[in-house]
Structures are given as C-alpha cells and as structure tokens.
Coordinates of C-alpha atoms and ligand atoms in Angstrom, one line a residue:
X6 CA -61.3 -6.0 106.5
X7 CA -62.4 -6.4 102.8
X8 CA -66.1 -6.2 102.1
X9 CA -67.6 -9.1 100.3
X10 CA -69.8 -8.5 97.7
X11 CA -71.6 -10.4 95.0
X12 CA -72.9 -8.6 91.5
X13 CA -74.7 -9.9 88.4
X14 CA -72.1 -8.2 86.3
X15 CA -68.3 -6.5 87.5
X16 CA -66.5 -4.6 84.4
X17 CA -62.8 -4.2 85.2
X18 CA -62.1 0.2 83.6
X19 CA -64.5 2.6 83.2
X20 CA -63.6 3.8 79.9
X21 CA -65.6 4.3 76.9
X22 CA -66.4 0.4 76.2
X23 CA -66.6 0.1 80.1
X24 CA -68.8 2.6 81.5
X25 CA -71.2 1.8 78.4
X26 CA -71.3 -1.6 79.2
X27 CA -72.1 -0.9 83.0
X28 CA -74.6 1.7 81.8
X29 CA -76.7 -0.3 79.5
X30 CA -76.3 -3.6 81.7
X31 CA -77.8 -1.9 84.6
X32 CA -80.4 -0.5 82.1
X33 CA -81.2 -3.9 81.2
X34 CA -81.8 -5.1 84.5
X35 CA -78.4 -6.4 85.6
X36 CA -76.7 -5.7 89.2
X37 CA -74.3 -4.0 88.0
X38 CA -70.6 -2.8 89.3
X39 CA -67.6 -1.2 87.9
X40 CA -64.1 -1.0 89.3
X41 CA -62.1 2.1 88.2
X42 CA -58.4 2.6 89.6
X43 CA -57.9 6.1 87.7
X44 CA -60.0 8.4 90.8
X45 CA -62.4 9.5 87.7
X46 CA -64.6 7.5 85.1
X47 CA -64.6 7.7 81.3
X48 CA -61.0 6.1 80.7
X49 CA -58.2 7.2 78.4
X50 CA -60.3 9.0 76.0
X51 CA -62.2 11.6 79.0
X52 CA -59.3 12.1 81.0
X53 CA -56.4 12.0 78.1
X54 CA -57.1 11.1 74.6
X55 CA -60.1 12.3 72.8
X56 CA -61.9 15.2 75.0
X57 CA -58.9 17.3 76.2
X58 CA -57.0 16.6 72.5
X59 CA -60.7 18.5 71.5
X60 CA -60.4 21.1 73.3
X61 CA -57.1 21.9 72.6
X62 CA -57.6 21.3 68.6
X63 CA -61.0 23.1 69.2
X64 CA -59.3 26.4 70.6
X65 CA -55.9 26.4 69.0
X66 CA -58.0 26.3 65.6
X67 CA -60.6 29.4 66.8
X68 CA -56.9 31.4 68.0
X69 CA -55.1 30.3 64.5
X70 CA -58.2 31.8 62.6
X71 CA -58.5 34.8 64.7
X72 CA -55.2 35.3 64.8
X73 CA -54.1 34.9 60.8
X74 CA -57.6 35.4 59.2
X75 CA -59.3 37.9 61.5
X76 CA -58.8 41.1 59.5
X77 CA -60.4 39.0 56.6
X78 CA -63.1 38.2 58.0
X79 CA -63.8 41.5 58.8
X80 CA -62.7 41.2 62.4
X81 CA -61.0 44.3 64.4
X82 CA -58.1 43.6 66.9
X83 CA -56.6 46.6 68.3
X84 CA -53.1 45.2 69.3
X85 CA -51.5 41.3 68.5
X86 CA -53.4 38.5 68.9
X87 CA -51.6 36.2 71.1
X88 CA -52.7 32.8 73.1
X89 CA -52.8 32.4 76.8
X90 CA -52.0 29.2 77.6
X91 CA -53.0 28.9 81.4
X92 CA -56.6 29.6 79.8
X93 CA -56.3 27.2 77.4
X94 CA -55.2 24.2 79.6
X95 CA -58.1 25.8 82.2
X96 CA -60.6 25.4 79.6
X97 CA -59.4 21.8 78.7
X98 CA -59.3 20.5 82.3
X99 CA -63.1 22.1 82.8
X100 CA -64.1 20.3 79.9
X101 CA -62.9 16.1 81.0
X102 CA -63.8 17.4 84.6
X103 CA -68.0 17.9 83.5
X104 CA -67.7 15.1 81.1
X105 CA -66.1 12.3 83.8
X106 CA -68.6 14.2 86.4
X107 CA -72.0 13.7 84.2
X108 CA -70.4 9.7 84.0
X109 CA -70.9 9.3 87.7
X110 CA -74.1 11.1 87.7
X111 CA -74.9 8.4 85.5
X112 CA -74.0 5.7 87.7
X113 CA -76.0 6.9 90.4
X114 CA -79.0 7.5 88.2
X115 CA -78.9 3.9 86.7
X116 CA -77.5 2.5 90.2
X117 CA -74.2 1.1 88.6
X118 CA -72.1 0.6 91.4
X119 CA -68.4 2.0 91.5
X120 CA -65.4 0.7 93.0
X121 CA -62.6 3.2 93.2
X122 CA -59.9 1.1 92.6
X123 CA -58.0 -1.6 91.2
X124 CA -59.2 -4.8 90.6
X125 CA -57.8 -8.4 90.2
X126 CA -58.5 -11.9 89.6
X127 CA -58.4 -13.6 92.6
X128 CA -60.1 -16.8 91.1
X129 CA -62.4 -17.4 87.8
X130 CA -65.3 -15.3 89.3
X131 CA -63.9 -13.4 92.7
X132 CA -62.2 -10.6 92.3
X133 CA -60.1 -7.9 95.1
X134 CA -60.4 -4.6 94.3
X135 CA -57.3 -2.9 96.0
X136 CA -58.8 0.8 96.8
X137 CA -57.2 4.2 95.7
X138 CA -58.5 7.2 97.6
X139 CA -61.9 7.2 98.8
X140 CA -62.5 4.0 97.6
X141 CA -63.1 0.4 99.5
X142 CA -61.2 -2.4 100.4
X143 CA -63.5 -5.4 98.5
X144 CA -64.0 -8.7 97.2
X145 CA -66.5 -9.1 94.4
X146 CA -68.0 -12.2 93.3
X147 CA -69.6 -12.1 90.0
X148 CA -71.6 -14.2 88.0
X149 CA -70.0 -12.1 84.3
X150 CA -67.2 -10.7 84.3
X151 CA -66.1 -7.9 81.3
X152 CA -62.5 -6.8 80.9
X153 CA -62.6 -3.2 79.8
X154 CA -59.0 -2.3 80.5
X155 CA -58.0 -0.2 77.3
X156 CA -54.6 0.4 76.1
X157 CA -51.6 2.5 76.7
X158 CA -48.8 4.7 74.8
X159 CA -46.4 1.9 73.2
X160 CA -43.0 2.8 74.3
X161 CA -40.4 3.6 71.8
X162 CA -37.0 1.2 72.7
X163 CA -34.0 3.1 73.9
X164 CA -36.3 6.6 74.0
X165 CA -37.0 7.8 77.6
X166 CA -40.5 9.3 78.6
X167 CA -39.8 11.8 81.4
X168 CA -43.7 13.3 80.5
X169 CA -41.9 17.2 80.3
X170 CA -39.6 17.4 77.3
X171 CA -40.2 13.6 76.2
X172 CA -43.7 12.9 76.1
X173 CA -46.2 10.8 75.2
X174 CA -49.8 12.4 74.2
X175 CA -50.4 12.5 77.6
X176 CA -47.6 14.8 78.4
X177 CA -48.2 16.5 74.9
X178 CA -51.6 17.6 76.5
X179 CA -50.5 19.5 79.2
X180 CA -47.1 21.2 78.2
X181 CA -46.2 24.1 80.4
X182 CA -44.9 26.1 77.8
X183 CA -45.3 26.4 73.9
X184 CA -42.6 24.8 72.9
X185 CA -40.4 26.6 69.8
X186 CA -39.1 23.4 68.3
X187 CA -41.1 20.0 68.6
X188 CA -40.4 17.0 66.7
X189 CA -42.7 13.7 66.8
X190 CA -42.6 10.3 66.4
X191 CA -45.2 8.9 64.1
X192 CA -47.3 10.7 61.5
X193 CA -50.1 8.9 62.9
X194 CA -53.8 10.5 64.1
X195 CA -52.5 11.3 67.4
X196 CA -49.1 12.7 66.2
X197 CA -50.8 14.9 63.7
X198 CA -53.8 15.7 66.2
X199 CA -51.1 17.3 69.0
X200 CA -49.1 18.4 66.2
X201 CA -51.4 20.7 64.8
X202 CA -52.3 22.1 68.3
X203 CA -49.1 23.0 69.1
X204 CA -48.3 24.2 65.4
X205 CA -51.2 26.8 65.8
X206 CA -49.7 28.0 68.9
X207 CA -46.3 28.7 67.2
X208 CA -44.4 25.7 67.4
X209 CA -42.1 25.0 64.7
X210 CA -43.2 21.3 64.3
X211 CA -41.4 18.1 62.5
X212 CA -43.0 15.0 62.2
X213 CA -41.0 11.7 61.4
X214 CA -42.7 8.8 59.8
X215 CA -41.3 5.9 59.6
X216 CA -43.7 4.6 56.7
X217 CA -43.7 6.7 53.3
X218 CA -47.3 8.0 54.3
X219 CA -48.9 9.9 56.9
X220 CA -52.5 9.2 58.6
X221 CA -51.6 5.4 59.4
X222 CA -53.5 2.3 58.7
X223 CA -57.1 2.8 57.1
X224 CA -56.1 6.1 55.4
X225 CA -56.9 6.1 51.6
X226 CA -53.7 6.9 49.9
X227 CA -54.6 9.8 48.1
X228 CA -56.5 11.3 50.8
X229 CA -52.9 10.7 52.9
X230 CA -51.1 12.7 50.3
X231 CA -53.5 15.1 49.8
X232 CA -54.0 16.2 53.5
X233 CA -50.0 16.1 54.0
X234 CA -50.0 18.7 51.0
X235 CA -52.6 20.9 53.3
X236 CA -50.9 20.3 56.8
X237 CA -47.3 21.7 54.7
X238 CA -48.9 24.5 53.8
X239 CA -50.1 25.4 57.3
X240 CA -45.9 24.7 58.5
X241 CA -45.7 21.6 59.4
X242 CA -42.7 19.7 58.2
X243 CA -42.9 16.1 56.6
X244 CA -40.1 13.7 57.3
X245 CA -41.0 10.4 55.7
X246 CA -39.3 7.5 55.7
X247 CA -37.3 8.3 58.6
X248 CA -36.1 5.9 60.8
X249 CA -35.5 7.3 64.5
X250 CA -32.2 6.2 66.1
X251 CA -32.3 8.3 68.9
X252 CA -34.0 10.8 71.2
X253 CA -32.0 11.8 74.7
X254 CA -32.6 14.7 76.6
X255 CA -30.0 16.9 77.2
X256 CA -30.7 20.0 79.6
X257 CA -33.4 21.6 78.2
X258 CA -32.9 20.3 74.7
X259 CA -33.8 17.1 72.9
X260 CA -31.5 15.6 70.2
X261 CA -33.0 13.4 67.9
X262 CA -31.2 11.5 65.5
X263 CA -33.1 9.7 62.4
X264 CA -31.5 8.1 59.5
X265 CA -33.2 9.6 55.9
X266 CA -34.7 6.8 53.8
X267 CA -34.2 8.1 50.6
X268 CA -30.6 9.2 51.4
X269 CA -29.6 6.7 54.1
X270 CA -27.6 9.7 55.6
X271 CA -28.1 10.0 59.6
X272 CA -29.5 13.6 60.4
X273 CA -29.9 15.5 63.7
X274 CA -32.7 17.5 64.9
X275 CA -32.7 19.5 67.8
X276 CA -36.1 20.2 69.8
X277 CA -37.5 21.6 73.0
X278 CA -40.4 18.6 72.8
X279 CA -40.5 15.2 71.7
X280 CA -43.2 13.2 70.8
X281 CA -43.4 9.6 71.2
X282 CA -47.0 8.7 69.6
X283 CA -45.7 5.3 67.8
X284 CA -49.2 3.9 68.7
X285 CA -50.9 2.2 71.6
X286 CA -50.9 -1.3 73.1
X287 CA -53.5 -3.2 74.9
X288 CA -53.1 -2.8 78.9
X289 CA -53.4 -6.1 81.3
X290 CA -51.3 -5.1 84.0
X291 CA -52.3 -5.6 87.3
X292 CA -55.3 -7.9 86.3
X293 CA -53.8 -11.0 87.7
X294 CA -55.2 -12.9 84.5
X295 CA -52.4 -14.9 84.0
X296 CA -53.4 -16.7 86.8
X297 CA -57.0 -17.9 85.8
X298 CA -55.5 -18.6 82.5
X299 CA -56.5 -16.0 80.2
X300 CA -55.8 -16.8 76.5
X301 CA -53.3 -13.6 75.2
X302 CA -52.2 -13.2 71.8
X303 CA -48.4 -12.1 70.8
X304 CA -49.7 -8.8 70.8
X305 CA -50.9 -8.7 74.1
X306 CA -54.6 -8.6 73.4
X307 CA -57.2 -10.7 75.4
X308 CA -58.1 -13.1 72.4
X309 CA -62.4 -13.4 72.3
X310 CA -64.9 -14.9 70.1
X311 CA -67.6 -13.1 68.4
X312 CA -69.6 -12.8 71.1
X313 CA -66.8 -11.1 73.5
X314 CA -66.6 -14.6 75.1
X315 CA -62.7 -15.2 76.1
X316 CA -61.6 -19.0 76.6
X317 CA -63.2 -18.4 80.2
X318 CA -67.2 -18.2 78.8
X319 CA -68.3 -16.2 81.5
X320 CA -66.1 -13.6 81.2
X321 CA -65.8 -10.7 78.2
X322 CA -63.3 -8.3 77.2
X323 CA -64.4 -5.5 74.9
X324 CA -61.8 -2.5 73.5
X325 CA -59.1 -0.9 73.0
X326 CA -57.6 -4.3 75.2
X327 CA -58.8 -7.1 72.2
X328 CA -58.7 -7.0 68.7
X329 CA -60.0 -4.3 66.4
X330 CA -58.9 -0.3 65.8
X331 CA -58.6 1.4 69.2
X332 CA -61.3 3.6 68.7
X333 CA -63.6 5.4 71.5
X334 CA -67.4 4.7 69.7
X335 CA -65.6 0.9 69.0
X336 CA -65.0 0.5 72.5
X337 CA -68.3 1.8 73.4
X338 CA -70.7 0.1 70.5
X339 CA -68.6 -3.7 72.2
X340 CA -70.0 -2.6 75.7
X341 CA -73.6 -2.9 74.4
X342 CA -73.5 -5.7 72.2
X343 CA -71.6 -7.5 75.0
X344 CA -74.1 -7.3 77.6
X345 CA -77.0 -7.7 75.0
X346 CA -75.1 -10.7 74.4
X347 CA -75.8 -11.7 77.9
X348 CA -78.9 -10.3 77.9
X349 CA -80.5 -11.5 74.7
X350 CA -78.0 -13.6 72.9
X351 CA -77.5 -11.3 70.8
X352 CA -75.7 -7.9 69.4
X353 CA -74.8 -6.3 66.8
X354 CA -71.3 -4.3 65.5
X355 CA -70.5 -3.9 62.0
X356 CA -66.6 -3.7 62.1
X357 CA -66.7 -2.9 57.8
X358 CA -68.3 0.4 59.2
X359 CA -66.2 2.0 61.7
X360 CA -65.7 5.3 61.1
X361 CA -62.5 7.3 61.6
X362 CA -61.9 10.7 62.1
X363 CA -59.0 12.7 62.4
X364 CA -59.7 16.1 63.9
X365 CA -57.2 18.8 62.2
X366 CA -58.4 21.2 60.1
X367 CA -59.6 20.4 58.0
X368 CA -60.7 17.2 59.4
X369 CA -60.0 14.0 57.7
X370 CA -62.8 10.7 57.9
X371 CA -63.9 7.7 56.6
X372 CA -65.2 4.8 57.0
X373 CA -66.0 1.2 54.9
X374 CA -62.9 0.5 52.6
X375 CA -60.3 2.2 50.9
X376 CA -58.9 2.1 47.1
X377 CA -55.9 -0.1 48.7
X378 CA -58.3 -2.7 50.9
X379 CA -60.4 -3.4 47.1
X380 CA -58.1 -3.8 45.1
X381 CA -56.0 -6.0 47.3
X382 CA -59.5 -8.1 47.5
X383 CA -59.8 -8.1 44.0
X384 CA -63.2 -6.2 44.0
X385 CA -64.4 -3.5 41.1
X386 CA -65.1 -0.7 42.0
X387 CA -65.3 2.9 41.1
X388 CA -64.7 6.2 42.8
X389 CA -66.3 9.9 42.2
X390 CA -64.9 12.9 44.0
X391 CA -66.3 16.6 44.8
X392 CA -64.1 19.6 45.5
X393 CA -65.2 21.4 48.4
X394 CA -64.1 24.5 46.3
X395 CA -67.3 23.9 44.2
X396 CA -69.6 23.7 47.1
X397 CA -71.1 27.0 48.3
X398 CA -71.3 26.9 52.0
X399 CA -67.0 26.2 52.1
X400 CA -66.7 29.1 49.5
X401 CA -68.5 30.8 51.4
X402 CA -66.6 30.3 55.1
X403 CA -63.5 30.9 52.9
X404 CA -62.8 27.4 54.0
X405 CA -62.6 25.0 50.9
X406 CA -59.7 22.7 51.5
X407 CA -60.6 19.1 50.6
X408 CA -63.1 16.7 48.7
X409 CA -65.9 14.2 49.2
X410 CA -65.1 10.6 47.5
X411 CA -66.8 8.1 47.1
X412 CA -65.8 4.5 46.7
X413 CA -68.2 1.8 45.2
X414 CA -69.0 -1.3 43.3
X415 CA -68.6 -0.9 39.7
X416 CA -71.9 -3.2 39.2
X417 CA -74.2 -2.1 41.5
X418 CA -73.3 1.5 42.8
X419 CA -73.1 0.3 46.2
X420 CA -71.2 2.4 48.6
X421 CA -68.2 0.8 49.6
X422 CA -66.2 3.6 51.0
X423 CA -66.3 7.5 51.7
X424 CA -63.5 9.1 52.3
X425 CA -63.6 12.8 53.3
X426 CA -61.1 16.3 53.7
X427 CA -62.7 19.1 54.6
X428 CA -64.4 21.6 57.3
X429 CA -67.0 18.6 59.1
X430 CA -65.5 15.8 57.6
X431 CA -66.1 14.2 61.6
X432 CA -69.5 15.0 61.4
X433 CA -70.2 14.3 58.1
X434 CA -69.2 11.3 57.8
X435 CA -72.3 9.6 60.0
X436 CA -74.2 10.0 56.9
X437 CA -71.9 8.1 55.0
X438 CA -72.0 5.2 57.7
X439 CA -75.7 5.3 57.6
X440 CA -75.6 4.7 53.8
X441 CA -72.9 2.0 54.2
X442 CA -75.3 0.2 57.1
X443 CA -78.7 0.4 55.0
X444 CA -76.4 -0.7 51.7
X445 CA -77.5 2.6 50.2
X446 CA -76.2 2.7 46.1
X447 CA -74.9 6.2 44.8
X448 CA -78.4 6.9 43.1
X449 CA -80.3 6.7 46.7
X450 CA -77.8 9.3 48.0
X451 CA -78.1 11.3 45.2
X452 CA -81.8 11.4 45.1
X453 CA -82.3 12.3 48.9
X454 CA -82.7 15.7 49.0
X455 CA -79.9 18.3 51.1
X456 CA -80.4 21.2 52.7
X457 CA -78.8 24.3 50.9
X458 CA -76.5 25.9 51.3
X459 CA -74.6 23.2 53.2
X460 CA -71.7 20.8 53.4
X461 CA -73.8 18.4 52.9
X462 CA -74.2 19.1 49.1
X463 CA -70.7 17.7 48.8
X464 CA -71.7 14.8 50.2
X465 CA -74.9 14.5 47.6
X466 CA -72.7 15.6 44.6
X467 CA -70.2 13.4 45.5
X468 CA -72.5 10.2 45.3
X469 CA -73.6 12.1 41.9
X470 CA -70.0 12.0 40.3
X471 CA -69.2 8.0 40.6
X472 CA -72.2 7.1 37.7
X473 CA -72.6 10.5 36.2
X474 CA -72.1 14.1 36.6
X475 CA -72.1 16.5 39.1
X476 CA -74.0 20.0 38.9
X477 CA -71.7 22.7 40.5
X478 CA -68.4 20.8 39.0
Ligands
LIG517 P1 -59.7 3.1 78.2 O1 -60.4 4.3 77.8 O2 -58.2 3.0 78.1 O3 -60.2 2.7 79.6 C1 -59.7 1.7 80.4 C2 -59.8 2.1 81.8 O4 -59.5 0.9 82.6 C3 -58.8 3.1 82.3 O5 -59.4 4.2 82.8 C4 -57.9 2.3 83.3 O6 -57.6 3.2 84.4 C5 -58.9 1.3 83.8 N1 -58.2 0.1 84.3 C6 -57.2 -0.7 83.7 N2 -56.9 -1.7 84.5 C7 -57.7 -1.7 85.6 C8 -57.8 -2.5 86.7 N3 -57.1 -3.6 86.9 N4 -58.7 -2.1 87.7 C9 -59.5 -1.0 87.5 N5 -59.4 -0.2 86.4 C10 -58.5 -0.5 85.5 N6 -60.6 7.6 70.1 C11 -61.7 8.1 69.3 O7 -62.6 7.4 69.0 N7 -61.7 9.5 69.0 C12 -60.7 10.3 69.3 O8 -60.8 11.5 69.0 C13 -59.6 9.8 70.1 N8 -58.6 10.6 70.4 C14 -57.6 10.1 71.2 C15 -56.6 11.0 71.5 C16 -55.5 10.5 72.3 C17 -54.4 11.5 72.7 C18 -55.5 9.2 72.8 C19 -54.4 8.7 73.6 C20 -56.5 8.3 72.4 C21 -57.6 8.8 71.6 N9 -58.6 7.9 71.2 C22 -59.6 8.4 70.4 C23 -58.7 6.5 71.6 C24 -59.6 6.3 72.7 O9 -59.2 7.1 73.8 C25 -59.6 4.8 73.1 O10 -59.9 4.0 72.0 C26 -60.7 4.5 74.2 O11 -60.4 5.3 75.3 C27 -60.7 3.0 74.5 O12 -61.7 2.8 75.5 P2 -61.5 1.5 76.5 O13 -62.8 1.6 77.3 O14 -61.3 0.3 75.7 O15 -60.2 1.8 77.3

C-alpha cells in the first residue's frame, strides 16, 4: 500500500540543478522532497560526468608528468613508470562515493526528504514514486512541482552502445583495460576530456569531428585551433571533417568507417574502443508528462518562461532537461533562482556569463562572447592576448602552453569575453566572470593589483594589452 504524502515542494532528479533546488528550498523554509531513481544523489555529473571524468583527468595528468617529465623535474624513479589501473578506477569510485554521500548528509541536515525512486505524474500535482531498493512505495501531492531530470548520451543512428568496446562517456569511465587503439566520435568537451585520459595512459587516440573545428559550440575559433595544435603535439590525432558511416563491433575489434571531407574518399579505422560522445539530449522518460500536457519543443526540452514556469504555472523545470548549455553550475545556479522565484518572486542568472571549461591540460575556459558571436552581432570590439610563456609562474612550472585574451568594446573597454589556454584556465576564469558581472572595463582589471608570481598576472596583463601595452611582453 502506497503512502500518501503531501509536500510544499517535490523536485523530480537529484542532480546538480535538483539537489540545489531541494537544498536551498528547504533552507528557505519550504517542505521539501526529492525523488531520485539512480540509488545515489548528485545526478549525471557525481555519479558519471564531471567528478569521476576529474579524477581520471586529475591522475592520468599527475602519471603523464611523472612519467614523461619526472627526470626533469628532478624526480628519481628507479625502474619504469607505469599506471595501475584498478587504483585509478578505485580512486575514482572513492571520490563520487564521498561526494554523492556528503549530498545526503545534506538532506538530513536541511531535512529535505528523499524518495528512492522513480517518479511520475499521476495528475497536475500528485505524483507515484515507483521505489528502487530501499526506497517507498508513495504518492506525493505537491503544492510546486520542479522537473530536474537532466539529460542523457544522444545516440549515434545505426552505431550500437554495448558500454565495453562501444561506449558512451559512461562506459569510457570505467574501461577495464587501456585500450591500444581508441577512436571517438565528436571533438567535443567530453570527447576530448576522455580522450586525453586515456591518451595519457597509452592509448593511441583518433578523434573524428564532423565540423571543421574541435571544442564545439562557444569555443573562440582561434582558441579551437590553437588548443588542437597542443593536444597534436601530446598524440592525439585530428580527423576533421569526417563524416562517420559506420561503427560495428566485430570480436574484440571495432571498425569504423568515415568518409574524409576534404577528399570525399571513405576510410577505415580499426580500434579496440569507440567513443560515441556526439552530445547529450534532455531526458523525460518515465515522467508521464505527456499526460498532464507538458509543452515539449522538437528537441525534446521542457519549454519554460523566465521564471522556470512551464505552461503548467505551478510546476518548473530547470537543467540540462530545458533550454540553455548543459552545464553542472547552470543546472545548479536554475535550482536557486527557481525556488527564490517561488520564494521571493524573484532570481537571478546571467546566461551572457556562463563559464565553460574544458579540463585537459592545459585547460581551456571562457565565458561572455566570442570573436564569432560579435561580429555576427555587428558589435566593435577589440581583443588583447598574453602568452603564458611571458608570465613567470608558467615559466617557472615549465608549464607555458597557452594565452589569456581578452575580448571587449572598442568604445568603452568593457569586457566582453575572456577566453583562456593554459595551466588553471578552470580556475581562472571566475575572475573573468566576476569582471563580466560587475561590467568591469580593461583599465579596472588592470589597475587591481595581483599577487606575484602567479597566473594571475596573465590575467592582469592580458586586460593591459587590449588599450595598451603589456610589461613582460
Ligand atoms: P542530471 O545531473 O542528469 O540529473 C538528473 C537526475 O534525475 C538523474 O540522476 C536521474 O536519475 C534523475 N531522474 C530522471 N528522471 C527521473 C524520474 N522520473 N524520477 C526520479 N529521478 C529521475 N558539467 C560541468 O559543468 N562540468 C563538467 O566538468 C562536466 N563534465 C561532464 C562529463 C561527462 C562525462 C558528462 C556526461 C557530463 C558532464 N557535465 C559537466 C555535464 C553535467 O553532468 C550536467 O550538465 C549536469 O549533471 C546537469 O544537471 P541536472 O541536474 O540538470 O541533470
């Protein structure tokens, strides 16, 4: 027999815009409850997307350095430095296992209540949450309701996932063996993320991109070539333009087929791992939303107004299932404006001021707009960039890949865009959205003083260079 059950608030996934949500709304005051059909919180990015890609990049990176520049930096290693594995995959699975633990602490400490299991619309405000193990039989009524489903890997037609030697980034985290040959699909952030990990471990890796750039939508263009230039020097191979025709397993070996877009010739490849990270797609399924009457758009994504409202007023959707980049601190900044929408009646997320990173090394980020995006809009601008071989600190680390630059109005100096390469580029970019959210000009960048040595000082100099000279360049 189903328990009945009435909340202020239910939010449907306990991902990164879910668990947020549930966290602040319960914060605020709200009965709060969230239904999660995975068996642990904190969604596609804790369990597989952005922590245990981390941890892999994180390690493979520390074993790659050890491993190629170790005697340079002055390191000793009796005997050849080689990676275990087991260890690393140990180390990854510790790491989403304290993060998705500390989210349930949470929801005990703010009393969020969590359904283990799946949930559905059984009318406009009831919902049945169908239990997975060691969860409960119930039926919620709510007063709100906020769909926080997120997305999943969009599936390539004709290409079979079997999740062992045709994989999706899922599978690609937890391969059993380093694979000597593996080709991917899609020279996006993921593809290049999981191909760099399994580069550094000694995979010969191929990426084929369909579009005649890697990094995907939102990269500046010259920081797309630039960073392809760096990743080919560290091995990877480039395949642009390529248009995949095929990818069957056969044994132990996948054959790929692609068709060359300069030549238009079709070519083989041969790997012991595919790929598929061709993007993601908002997830419904299950949801029953169709029934209530839900408004969809063709791409599948719960269609809200400014305020997270769908057609149904009472109930939100936030993340990686509506519109916008499917980003983790997206999904999460929706959660809280939502509810202080319901709160307050207001909230507040600057979608001009996303930033994006892309965790190789060196690390790529930006956020605001790109050289493409202004001049499209018709907007003057002008852009300053600083080597990170002129800044100390990188020279010093013998780690001086990459450049700072800086994109902004010709009339005012105001920052438009920064676009980074280099050691930190993740981290470094939060100044650069601070600037962009106070409407900081180059000058007011430029005359806040930065630690030395740092960085950071590429970050100054670069604000320096759009209306007038560097120092150490
Ligand atoms: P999700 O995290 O997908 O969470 C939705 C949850 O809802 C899921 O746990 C699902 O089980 C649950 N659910 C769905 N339907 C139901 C139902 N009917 N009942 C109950 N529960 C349900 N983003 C970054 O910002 N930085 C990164 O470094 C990064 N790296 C990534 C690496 C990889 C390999 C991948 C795949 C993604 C990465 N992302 C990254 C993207 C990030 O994971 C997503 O943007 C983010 O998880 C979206 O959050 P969300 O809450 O909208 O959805």
């Amino acid at each position: 027999e189903a328990v009945k059950k009435s909340h202020d608030l239910v939010i449907i996934g306990g991902g990164p815009g879910g668990y947020v949500a549930a966290i602040k709304a319960a914060q605020l005051g709200f009965d709060t409850a969230c239904v999660e059909k995975r068996g642990a919180l904190g969604g596609t990015c804790l369990n597989v997307g952005c922590i245990p890609s981390k941890s892999l990049l994180n390690n493979s990176e520390l074993f790659h350095r050890v491993q190629k520049e170790g005697a340079m930096r002055g390191i000793n290693i009796p005997g050849e430095v080689t990676p275990n594995l087991g260890a690393l995959m140990k180390e990854k699975d510790k790491a989403v296992k304290q993060l998705t633990g500390g989210v349930e602490m949470l929801f005990k400490k703010y009393g969020v209540k969590y359904y283990k299991g799946s949930a559905s619309f059984i009318d406009e405000h009831q919902l049945k949450v169908d239990p997975i193990e060691g969860g409960e039989e119930a039926i919620l009524d709510a007063k709100n309701i906020i769909v926080a489903t997120g997305s999943e890997a969009t599936p390539f037609p004709g290409i079979e996932i079997d999740e062992e030697r045709i994989v999706t980034s899922t599978g690609a985290l937890s391969l059993k063996e380093i694979p000597k040959k593996m080709a991917i699909i899609g020279g996006g952030i993921i593809g290049l993320e999981m191909g760099s990990v399994w580069s550094r471990l000694g995979s010969e890796v191929t990426v084929l991109e369909f579009q005649d750039a890697i990094g995907g939508a939102g990269m500046d263009a010259e920081v797309s070539k630039n960073i392809q230039k760096i990743m080919s020097k560290q091995g990877m191979k480039f395949k642009l333009g390529a248009k995949v025709t095929k990818g069957v397993r056969n044994g132990e070996i996948v054959n790929v087929e692609y068709e060359d877009g300069k030549s238009g010739k079709t070519e083989t490849l041969d790997a012991d791992v595919l790929l598929v990270a061709v993007g993601r797609r908002p997830f419904t399924k299950g949801l029953n939303a169709e029934k209530i009457g839900l408004d969809f758009d063709k791409k599948g994504r719960v269609v809200i107004d400014s305020e997270y409202k769908t057609n149904k007023p009472h109930i939100l959707c936030i993340g990686d299932c509506t519109f916008g980049v499917m980003l983790a601190h997206k999904a999460e900044d929706e959660g809280i404006a939502a509810v202080e929408y319901l709160k307050n009646g207001f909230g507040h997320v600057n979608y001009n001021n996303i930033p994006a990173v892309m965790y190789t090394h060196p690390e790529v980020a930006w956020t605001g707009q790109n050289e493409e995006q202004l001049k499209e809009a018709g907007i003057k601008y002008k852009t300053g960039k600083f080597p990170f071989l002129a800044n100390s600190r990188a020279k010093t680390n013998q780690d001086s890949d990459g450049f700072v630059k800086f994109i902004a109005d010709a009339d005012t100096q105001r920052v438009l865009g920064v676009h980074i390469i280099g050691p930190n580029a993740g981290e470094m970019i939060a100044e650069a959205c601070l600037a962009l959210e106070y409407g900081a000009s180059c000058e007011d960048i430029y005359r806040v003083c930065h630690a030395h040595p740092t960085l950071s000082e590429a970050f100054k100099e670069g604000a320096m260079t759009v209306f007038g000279k560097p120092i150490n360049f």
